[in-house]
CSV table of C-alpha atoms and ligand atoms in Angstrom, one decimal:
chain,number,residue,atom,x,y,z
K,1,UNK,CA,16.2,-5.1,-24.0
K,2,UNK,CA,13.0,-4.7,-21.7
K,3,UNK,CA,12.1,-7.8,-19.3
K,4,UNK,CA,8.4,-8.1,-18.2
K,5,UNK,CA,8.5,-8.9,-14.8
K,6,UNK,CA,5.3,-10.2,-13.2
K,7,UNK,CA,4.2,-11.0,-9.6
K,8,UNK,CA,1.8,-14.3,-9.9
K,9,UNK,CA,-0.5,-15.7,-7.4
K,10,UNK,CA,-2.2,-18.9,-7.1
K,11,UNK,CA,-2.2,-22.1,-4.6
K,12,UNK,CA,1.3,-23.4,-5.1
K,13,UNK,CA,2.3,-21.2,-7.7
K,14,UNK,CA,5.9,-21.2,-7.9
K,15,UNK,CA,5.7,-25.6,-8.8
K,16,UNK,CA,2.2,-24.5,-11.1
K,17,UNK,CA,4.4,-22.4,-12.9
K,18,UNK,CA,7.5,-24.3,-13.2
K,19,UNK,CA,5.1,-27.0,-14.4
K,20,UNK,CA,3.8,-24.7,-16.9
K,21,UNK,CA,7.3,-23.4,-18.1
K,22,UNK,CA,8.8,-27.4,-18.9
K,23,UNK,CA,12.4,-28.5,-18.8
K,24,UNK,CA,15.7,-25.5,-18.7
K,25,UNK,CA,16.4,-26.0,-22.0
K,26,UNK,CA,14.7,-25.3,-25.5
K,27,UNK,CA,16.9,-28.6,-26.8
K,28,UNK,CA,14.7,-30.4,-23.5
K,29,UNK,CA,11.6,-28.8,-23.4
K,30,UNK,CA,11.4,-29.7,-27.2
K,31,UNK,CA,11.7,-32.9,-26.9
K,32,UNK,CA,10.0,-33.8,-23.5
K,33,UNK,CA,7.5,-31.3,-23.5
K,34,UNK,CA,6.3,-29.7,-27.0
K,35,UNK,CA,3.5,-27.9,-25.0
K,36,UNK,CA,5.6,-26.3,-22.4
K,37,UNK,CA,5.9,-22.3,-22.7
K,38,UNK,CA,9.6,-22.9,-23.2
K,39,UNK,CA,8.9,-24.9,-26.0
K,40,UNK,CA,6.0,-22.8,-27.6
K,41,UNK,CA,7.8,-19.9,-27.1
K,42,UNK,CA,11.5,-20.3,-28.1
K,43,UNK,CA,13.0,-18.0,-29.9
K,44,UNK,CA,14.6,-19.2,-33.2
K,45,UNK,CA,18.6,-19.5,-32.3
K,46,UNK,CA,18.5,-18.9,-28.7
K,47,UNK,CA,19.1,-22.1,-27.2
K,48,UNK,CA,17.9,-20.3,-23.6
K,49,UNK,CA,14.5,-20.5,-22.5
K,50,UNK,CA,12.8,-17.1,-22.9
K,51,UNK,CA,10.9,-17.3,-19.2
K,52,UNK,CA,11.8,-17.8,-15.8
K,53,UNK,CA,10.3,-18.9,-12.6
K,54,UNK,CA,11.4,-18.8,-8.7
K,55,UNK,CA,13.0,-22.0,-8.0
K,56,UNK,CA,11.5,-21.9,-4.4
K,57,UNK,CA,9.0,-20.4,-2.5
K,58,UNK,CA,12.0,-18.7,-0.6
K,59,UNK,CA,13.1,-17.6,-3.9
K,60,UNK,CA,10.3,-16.2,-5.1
K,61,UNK,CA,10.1,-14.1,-1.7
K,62,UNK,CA,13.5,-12.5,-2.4
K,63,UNK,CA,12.8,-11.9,-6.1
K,64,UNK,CA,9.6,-10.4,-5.5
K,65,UNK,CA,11.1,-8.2,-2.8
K,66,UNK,CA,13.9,-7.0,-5.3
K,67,UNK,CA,11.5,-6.3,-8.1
K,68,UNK,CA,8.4,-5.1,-5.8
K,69,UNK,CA,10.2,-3.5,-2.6
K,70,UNK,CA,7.1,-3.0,-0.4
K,71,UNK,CA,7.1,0.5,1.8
K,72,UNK,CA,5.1,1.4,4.7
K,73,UNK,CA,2.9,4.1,5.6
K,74,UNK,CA,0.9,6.0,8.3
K,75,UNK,CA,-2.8,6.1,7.7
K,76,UNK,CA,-5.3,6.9,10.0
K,77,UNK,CA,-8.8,7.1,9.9
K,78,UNK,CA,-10.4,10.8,11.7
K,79,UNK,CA,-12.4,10.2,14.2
K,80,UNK,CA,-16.0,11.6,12.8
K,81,UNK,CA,-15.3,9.0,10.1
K,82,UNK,CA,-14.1,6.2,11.9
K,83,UNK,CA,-17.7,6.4,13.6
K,84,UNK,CA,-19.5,6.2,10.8
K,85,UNK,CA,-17.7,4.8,7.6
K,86,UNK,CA,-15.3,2.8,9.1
K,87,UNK,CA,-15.9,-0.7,7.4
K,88,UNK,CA,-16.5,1.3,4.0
K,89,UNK,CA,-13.4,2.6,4.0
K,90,UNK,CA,-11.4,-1.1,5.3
K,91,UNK,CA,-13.0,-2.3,2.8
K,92,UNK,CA,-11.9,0.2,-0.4
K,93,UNK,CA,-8.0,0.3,1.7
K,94,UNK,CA,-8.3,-4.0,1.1
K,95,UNK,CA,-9.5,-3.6,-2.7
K,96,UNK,CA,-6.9,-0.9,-3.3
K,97,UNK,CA,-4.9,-4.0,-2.7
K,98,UNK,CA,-3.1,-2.6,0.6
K,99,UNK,CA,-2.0,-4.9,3.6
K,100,UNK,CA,-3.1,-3.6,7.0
K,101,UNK,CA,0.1,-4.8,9.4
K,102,UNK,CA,-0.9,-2.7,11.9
K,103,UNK,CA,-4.5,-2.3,12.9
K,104,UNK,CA,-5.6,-0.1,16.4
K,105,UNK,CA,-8.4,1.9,17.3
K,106,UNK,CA,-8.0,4.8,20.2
K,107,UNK,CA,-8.6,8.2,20.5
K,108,UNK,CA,-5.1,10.2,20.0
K,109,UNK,CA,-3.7,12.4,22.5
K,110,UNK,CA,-3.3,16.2,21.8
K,111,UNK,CA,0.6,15.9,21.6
K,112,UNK,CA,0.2,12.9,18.9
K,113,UNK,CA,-2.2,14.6,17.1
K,114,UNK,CA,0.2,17.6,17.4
K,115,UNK,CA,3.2,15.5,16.3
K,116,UNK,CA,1.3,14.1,13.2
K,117,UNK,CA,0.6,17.9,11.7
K,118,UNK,CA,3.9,19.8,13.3
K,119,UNK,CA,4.3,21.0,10.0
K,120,UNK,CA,1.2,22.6,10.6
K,121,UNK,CA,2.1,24.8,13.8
K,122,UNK,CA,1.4,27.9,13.4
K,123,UNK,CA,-1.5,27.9,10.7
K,124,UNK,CA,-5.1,29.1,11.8
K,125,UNK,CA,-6.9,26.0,11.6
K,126,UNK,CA,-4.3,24.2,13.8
K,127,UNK,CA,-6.2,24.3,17.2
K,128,UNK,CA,-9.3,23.3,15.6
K,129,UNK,CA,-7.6,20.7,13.4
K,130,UNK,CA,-6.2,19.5,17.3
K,131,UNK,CA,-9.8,19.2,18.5
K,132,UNK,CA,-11.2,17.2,15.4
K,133,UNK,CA,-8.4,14.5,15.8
K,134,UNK,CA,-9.2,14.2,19.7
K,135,UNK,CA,-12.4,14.0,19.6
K,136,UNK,CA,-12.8,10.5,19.4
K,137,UNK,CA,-11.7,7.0,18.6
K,138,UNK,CA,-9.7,6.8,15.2
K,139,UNK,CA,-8.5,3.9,13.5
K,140,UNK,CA,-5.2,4.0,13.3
K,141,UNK,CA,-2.7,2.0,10.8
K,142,UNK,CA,0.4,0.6,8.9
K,143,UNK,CA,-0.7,0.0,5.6
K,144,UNK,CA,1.9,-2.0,3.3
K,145,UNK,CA,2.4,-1.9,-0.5
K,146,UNK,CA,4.4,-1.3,-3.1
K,147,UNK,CA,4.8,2.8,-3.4
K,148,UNK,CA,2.8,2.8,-0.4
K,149,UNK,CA,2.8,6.2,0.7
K,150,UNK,CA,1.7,8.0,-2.8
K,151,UNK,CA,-0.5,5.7,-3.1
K,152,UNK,CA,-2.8,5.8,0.0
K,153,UNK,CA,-2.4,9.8,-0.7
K,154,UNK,CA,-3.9,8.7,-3.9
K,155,UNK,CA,-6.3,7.1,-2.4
K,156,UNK,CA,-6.9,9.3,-0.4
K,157,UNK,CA,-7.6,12.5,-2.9
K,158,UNK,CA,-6.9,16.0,-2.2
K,159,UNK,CA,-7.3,17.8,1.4
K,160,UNK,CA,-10.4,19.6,0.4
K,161,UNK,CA,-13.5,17.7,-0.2
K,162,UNK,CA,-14.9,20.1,-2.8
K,163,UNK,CA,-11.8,19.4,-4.8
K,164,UNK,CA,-11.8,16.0,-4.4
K,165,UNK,CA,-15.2,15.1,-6.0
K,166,UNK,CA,-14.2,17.4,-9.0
K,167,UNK,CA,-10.8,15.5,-9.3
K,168,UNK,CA,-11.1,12.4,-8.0
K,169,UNK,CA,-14.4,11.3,-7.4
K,170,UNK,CA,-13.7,7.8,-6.3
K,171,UNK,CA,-11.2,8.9,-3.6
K,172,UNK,CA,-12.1,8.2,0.1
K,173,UNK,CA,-12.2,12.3,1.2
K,174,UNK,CA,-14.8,12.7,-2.3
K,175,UNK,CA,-17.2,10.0,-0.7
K,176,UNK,CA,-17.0,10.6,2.8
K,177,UNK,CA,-15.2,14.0,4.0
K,178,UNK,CA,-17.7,16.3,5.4
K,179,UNK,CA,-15.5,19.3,5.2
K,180,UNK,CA,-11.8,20.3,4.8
K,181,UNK,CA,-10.9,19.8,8.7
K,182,UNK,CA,-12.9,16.6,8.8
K,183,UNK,CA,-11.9,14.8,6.0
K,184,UNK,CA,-11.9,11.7,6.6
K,185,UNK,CA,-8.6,10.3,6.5
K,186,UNK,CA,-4.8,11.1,7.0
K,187,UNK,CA,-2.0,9.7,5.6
K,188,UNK,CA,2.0,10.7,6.1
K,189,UNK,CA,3.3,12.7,2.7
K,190,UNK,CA,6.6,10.8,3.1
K,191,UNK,CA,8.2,8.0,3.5
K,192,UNK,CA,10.4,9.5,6.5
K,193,UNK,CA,6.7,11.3,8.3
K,194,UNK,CA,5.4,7.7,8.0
K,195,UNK,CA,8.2,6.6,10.2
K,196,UNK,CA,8.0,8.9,12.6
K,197,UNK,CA,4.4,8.2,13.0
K,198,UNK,CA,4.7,4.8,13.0
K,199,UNK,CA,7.1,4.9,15.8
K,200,UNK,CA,5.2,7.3,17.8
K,201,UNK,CA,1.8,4.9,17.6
K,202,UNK,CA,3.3,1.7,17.7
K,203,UNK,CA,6.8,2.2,18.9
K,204,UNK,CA,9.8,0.8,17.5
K,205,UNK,CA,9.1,-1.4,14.5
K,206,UNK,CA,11.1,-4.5,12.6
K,207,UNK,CA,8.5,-4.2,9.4
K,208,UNK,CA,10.9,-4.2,7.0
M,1,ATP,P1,-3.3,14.9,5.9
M,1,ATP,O1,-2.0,15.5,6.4
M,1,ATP,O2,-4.4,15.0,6.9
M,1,ATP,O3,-3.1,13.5,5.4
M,1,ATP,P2,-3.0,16.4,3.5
M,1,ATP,O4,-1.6,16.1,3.6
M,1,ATP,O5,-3.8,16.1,2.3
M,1,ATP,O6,-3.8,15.7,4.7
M,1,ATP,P3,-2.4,19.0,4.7
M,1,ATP,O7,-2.2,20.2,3.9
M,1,ATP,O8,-1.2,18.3,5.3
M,1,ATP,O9,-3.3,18.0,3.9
M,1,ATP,O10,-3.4,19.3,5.9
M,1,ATP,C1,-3.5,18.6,7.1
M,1,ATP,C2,-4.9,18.6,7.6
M,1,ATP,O11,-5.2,19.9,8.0
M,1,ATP,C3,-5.9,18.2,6.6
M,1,ATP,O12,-6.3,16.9,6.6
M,1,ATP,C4,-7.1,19.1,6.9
M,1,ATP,O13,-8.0,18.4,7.8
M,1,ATP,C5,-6.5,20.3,7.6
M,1,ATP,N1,-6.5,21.5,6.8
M,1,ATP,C6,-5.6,21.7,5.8
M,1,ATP,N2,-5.9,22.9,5.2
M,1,ATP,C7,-6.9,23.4,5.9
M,1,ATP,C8,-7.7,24.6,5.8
M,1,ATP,N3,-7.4,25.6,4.8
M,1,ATP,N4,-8.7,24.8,6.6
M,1,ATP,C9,-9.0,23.9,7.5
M,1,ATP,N5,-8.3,22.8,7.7
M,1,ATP,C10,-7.3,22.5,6.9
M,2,MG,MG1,-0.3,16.4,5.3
């Protein structure tokens, strides 16, 4: 049946835990340790303890990495926002629970910011949507989660600010777009995109 896996965090947590869950066995556990969790919670007739803990720190890296696989994605804060909400919006990336492993502030290139919206080519708003990402520092990042790319677009909330304050009102573009073109933030719509823009700002990367 279903496991419930959980990710814990405290100083020294893996030997807090394994404190916490007593000796292997319920036979053990019973009988050194009647307040241990493998004690308390036994399960009539199943001579295995019910919960399990990394037996290392080491260990508990791999297992979180198989149960949590972290991703990484391209996030960038637009230049009109950088200048004036750029702690704000560090701040709500950190509480969102996101690592920044990449941090850089400069002002993109046309053929970056070109690179970043190909998929855009084309469309009317493309020279201007050039201009807005040139014209001026932005703050430019690897942000690293689980699900990482989903959610920063999450975070972010839909391309048009309008929208965004009707739909998700405590998204970054509903507090502090000022219009569709300047919205605030970007952030790479897949995991492959995020890549690509990764490689291009920062070059060739051993994240993973
Ligand atoms: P981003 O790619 O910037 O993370 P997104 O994926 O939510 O945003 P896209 O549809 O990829 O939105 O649009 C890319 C960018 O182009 C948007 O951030 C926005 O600034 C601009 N844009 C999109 N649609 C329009 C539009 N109709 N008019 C003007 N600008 C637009
Ligand atoms: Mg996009």
């Amino acid at each position: 049946g279903p496991t419930l896996i959980l990710a814990l965090t405290r100083e020294n947590a893996v030997a807090h835990w394994r404190d916490l869950l007593g000796p292997k066995t319920v036979e053990e556990a019973m009988k050194e340790n009647p307040n241990s969790l493998r004690a308390q919670y036994a399960v009539s007739n199943v001579p295995i303890g019910q919960l399990h803990g990394s037996s290392t720190p080491d260990d508990a890296q791999k297992e979180l990495e198989f149960f949590f696989p972290e991703e990484h994605t391209f996030a960038l804060i637009k230049p009109a926002a950088a200048a004036k909400y750029k702690d704000v919006i560090l701040q709500k990336v950190k509480d969102a629970g996101f690592t920044i492993s990449k941090f850089k502030e400069e002002s993109l290139t046309r053929e970056m910011a070109a690179q970043f919206y190909h998929d855009h080519e084309g469309k009317p708003f493309f020279e201007d949507l050039l201009s807005c990402m040139t014209e001026g520092p932005s703050v430019i990042m690897v942000l690293t989660k689980e699900n990482a790319v989903e959610e920063w677009r999450n975070l972010m909330g839909p391309v048009d600010p309008e929208v965004a304050k009707e739909t998700s009102p405590e998204s970054i573009r509903a507090h502090f777009a000022e219009d569709i073109l300047s919205n605030a933030v970007h952030g790479s719509s897949t995991k492959e995109h995020a890549q690509k823009s990764i490689e291009c700002v920062f070059g060739e990367l051993d994240l993973d």
